[in-house]
């Protein structure tokens, strides 16, 4: 449904010297607004009179301050007496905040020339009429967003778990700053006993809930922050160091695009609050997981006697990545690098820490919050690409569209590999040349065989 016509600035190149993790947006032109009933000067005499009048109003101001309050006049505009200028020259200016030059930071740095945004919405995100759990409030002050409309039934992506059948809102967030910010610098406030708030910057916040009595308020805040139906979900638990160990979920993470709620179930006798269950089962909400069929589904069932089938809606971002041609078995950190163009801070020391400890440290809070916030932004970035797919300059496949499946089979053993890393290792061990690789530009799988070959093999 988006327009196919793009302005020249939308065809950015790799030589544009853009910040890492960003893609180009429209050039910002300085805007000058004329104050109502403001005095104007079009001649040298008028200019002298205006300076004199202003010096009488502000006797303690220097000449430099008086001049800085006025727009500078060019020699062509300061004409002789009696000559009228074609436009006002000297007008007090109003302070105008420039709009961000970049739509949002979700693109591989080597592919900035592929972004062709067609519109930019700021402030309140407009929504269609009808019942919805989403709030019509604006994003936090200073945060802009792009609305991506739902695809029609004729879109090929609709068959992939209906991932593009609903409208989403993509906020502009500088993820480089989010990654680099020290958690010790977060603004911290205690809302109540067992209920804390951390402001991460970039308009994002984290709510840490230890006391179950505050869960309804935390879920209400989460719902109010929603500008689309996506809620990312993740789980953390105390590491299982033995085959017989099966620890319950100690921390459940939920997030909209800008608000993360960390639920410390280990402090709630491992009981999931009804407010959380109602949110998960809401048919107007789509829960977004990553590699959910691995350990997360089993842990959720063991801990709370529920699974993804009990959700009102569910999408597995890892499965979606496979359908879009990114290969199987990619972790969130690797995949977010493909989309955001930045290395996600994944620390094994933090990921395998004690999530059931009496208190969580700031590194754990940042790690847990980013797990869900980044997953949601990666999904929204994919939707933005899908709304206006363009060919990759490397593999020529449409970025954002579905991709053909590549069968990775070793001709020496006949073994079929699911992930590219294992396939590459087998090729190296067998001293044969791989016939499938990941595109260095977009990161998706591409065949190195002639186009007429339907199956790739070694």
Short mmCIF file of C-alpha atoms in Angstrom, two decimals, residues 28-35 71 92-100:
data_model
loop_
_atom_site.label_atom_id
_atom_site.label_comp_id
_atom_site.label_asym_id
_atom_site.label_seq_id
_atom_site.Cartn_x
_atom_site.Cartn_y
_atom_site.Cartn_z
CA UNK A 28 16.79 18.68 7.51
CA UNK A 29 16.24 22.21 6.24
CA UNK A 30 16.43 25.01 8.81
CA UNK A 31 12.99 26.44 9.39
CA UNK A 32 12.52 30.08 10.27
CA UNK A 33 9.22 31.20 11.64
CA UNK A 34 8.14 34.81 11.70
CA UNK A 35 6.78 36.05 14.98
CA UNK A 71 18.35 37.39 10.86
CA UNK A 92 13.24 37.84 14.94
CA UNK A 93 13.37 34.05 14.67
CA UNK A 94 11.63 31.45 16.76
CA UNK A 95 13.47 28.42 18.09
CA UNK A 96 12.63 25.37 16.00
CA UNK A 97 13.65 21.84 16.99
CA UNK A 98 14.97 19.90 13.97
CA UNK A 99 13.46 16.50 13.26
CA UNK A 100 15.73 13.44 13.39
#
